[in-house]
Short mmCIF file of C-alpha atoms in Angstrom, two decimals:
data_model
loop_
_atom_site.label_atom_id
_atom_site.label_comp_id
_atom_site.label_asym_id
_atom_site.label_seq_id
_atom_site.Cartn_x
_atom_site.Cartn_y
_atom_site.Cartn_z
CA UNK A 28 0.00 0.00 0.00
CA UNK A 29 1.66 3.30 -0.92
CA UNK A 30 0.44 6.58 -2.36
CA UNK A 31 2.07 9.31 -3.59
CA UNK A 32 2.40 12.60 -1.95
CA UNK A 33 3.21 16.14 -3.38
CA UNK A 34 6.38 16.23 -4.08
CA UNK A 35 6.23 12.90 -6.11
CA UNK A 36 7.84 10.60 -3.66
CA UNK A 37 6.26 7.56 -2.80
CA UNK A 38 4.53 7.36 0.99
CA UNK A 39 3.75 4.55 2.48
CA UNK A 40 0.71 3.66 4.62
CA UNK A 41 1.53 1.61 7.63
CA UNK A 42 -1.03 -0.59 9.16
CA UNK A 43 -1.14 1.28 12.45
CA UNK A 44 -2.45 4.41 10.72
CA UNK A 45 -5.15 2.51 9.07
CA UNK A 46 -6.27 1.06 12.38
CA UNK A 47 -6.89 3.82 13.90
CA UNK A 48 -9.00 4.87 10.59
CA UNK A 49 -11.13 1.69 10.60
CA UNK A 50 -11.11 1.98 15.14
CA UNK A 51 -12.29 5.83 15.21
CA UNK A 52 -15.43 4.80 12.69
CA UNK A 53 -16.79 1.97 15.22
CA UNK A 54 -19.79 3.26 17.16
CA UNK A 55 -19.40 2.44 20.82
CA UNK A 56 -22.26 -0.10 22.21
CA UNK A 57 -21.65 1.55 25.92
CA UNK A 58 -21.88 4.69 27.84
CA UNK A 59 -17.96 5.63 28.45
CA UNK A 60 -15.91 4.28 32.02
CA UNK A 61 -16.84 6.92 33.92
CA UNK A 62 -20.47 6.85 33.41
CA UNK A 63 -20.18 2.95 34.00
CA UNK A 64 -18.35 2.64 37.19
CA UNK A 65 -20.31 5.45 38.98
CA UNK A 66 -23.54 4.10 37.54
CA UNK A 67 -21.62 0.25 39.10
CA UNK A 68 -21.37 1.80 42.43
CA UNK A 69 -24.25 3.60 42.78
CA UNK A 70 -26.57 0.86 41.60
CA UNK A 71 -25.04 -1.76 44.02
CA UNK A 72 -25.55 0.34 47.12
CA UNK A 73 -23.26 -1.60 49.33
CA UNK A 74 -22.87 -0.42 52.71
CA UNK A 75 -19.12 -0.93 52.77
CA UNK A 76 -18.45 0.09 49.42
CA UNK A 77 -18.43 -1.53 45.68
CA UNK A 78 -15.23 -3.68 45.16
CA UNK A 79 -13.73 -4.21 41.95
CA UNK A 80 -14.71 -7.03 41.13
CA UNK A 81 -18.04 -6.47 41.68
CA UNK A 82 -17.68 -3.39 39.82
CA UNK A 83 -16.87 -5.29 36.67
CA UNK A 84 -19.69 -7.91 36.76
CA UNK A 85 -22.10 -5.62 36.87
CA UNK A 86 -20.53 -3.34 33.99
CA UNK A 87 -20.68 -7.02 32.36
CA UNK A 88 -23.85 -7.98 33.47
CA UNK A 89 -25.54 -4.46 32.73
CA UNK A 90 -23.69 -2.98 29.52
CA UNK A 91 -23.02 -6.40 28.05
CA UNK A 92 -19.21 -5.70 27.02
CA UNK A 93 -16.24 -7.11 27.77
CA UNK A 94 -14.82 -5.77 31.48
CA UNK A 95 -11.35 -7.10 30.75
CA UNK A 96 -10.98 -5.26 28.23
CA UNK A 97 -11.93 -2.29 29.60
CA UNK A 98 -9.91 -3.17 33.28
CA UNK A 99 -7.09 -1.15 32.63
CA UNK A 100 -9.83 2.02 31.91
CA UNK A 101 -11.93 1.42 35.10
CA UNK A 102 -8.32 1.00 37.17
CA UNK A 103 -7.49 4.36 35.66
CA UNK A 104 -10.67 6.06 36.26
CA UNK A 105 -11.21 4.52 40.25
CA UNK A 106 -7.21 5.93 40.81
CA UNK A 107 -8.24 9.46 39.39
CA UNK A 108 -11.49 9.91 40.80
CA UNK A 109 -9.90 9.01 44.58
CA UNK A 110 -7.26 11.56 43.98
CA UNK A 111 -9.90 13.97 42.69
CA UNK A 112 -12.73 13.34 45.53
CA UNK A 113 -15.29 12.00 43.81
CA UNK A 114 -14.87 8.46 45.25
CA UNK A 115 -14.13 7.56 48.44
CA UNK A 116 -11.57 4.71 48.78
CA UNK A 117 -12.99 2.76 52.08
CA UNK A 118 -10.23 -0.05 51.99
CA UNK A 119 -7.10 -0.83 49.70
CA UNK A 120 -4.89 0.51 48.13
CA UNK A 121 -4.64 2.39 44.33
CA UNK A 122 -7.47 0.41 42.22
CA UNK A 123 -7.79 -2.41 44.65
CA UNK A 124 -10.17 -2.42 47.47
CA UNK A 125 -13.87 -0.96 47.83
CA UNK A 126 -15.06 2.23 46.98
CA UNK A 127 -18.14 4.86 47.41
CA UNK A 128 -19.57 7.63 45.52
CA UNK A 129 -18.55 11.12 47.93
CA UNK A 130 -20.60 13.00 49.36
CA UNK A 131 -20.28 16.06 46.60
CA UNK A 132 -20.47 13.79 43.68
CA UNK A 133 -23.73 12.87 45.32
CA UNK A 134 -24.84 16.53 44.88
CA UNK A 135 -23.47 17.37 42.02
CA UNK A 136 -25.11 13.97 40.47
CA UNK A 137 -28.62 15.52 41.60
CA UNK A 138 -27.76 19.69 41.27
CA UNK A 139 -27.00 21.79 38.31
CA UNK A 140 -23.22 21.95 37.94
CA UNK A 141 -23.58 25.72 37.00
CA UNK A 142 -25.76 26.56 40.61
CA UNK A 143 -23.56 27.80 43.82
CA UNK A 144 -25.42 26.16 47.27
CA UNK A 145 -26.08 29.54 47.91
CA UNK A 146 -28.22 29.97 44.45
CA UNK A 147 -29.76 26.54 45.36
CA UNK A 148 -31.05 27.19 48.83
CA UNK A 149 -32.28 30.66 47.57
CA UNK A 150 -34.16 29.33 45.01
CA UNK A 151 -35.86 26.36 46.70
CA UNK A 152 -36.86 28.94 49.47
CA UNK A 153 -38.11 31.29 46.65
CA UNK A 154 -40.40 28.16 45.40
CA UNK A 155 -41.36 26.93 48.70
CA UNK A 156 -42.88 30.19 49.30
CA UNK A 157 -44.72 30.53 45.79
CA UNK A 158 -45.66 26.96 46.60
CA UNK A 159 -47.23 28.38 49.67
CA UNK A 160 -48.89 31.37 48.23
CA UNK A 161 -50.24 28.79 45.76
CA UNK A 162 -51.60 26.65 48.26
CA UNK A 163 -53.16 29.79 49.80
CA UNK A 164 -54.45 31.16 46.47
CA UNK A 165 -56.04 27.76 45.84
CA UNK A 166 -57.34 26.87 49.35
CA UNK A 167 -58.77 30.26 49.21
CA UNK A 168 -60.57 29.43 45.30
CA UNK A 169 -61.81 26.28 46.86
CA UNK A 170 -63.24 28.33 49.94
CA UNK A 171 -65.30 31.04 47.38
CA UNK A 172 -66.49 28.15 45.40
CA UNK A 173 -67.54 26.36 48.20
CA UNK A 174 -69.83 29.23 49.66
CA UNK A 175 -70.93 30.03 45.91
CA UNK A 176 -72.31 26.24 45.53
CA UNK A 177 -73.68 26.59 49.13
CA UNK A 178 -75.01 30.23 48.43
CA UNK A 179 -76.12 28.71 45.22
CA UNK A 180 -78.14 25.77 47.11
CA UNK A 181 -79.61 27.95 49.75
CA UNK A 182 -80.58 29.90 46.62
CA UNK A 183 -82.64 26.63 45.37
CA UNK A 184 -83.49 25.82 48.94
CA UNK A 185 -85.43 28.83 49.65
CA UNK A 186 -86.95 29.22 45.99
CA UNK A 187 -87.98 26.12 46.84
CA UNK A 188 -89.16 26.95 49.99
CA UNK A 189 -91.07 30.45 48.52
CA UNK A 190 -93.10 28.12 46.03
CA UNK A 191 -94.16 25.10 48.50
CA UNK A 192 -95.14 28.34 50.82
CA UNK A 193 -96.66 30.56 47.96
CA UNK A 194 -98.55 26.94 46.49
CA UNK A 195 -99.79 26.43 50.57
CA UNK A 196 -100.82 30.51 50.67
CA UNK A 197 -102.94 29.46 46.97
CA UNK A 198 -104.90 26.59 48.46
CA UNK A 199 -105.49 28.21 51.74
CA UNK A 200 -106.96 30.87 49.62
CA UNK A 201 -109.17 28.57 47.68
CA UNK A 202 -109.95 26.50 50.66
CA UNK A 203 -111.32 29.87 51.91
CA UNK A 204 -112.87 30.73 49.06
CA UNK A 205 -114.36 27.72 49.00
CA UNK A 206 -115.30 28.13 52.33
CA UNK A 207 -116.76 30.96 51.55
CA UNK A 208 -118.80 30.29 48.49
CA UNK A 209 -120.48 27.48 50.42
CA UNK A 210 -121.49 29.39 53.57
CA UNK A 211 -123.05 31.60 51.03
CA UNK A 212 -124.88 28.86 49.56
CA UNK A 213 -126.41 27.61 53.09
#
């Protein structure tokens, strides 16, 4: 395999070079390391902390790829993220022994990496307390309706009421009449 370049002179190809061609076209079938491991540890909640090993069966068992091959990258990535603070080496030494998600990575797994803790506690205070005005505006909507529908009902109630006593004040009347016309009769 050779080409020629430029200047006319013969260049050849080496197989490295075209391995990396044909390697850097592959589509990954898994999430990278670090999303795997944390996702490991995490996901196997162990009290004393996720072990290696168990940290590559479940990468097997979950992602379906090949954790020796990958052993060298999860080594790296558990050494890096101890020195860094985002795990928490309970036992061992270097990649060996058990580890736990920190405290921070925790947080920063469930908060906005752009948001201070001062932005954060502001905020939820600023939405607990439209939350409450909320609750207020709509406890007090469900109040008014309430006496609405019940003014509404006495409404019905006493209409009710008026024409039961108005059809009672109509027969009295014609009872009377009645009454009236046959007294006049006798």
């Amino acid at each position: 395999m050779s080409d020629t370049a430029a200047d006319g002179k013969k260049v050849k190809r080496t197989s490295v070079a075209i391995r990396k061609i044909k390697k850097s076209s592959a589509v990954l079938s898994h999430p990278s390391t670090q999303l795997m491991v944390d996702g490991a540890i995490k996901n196997l909640k162990e009290r004393g902390g996720s072990s290696l090993l168990a940290i590559k069966k479940y990468i097997n068992g979950t992602y379906k790829c090949d954790s020796q091959k990958l052993d060298r990258f999860i080594k790296k990535y558990l050494k890096t993220s101890v020195a860094n603070g985002k795990l928490i080496q309970t036992k061992g030494k270097g990649a060996s022994g058990s580890f736990k998600l920190s405290a921070a990575a925790n947080k920063n797994a469930k908060a906005k990496p752009t948001d201070s803790a001062v932005e954060k506690e502001t905020t939820k205070k600023a939405i607990s307390g439209v939350n409450e005005k909320k609750k207020i505006l709509i406890t007090a909507r469900k109040t008014v309706a309430r006496t609405v529908r019940n003014k509404k009902i006495n409404a019905r109630t006493n209409r009710k009421v008026a024409a039961v006593s108005k059809k009672k004040a109509s027969e009295k009347k014609k009872t009377e009449k009645m009454n009236v016309k046959n007294i006049k009769k006798i």
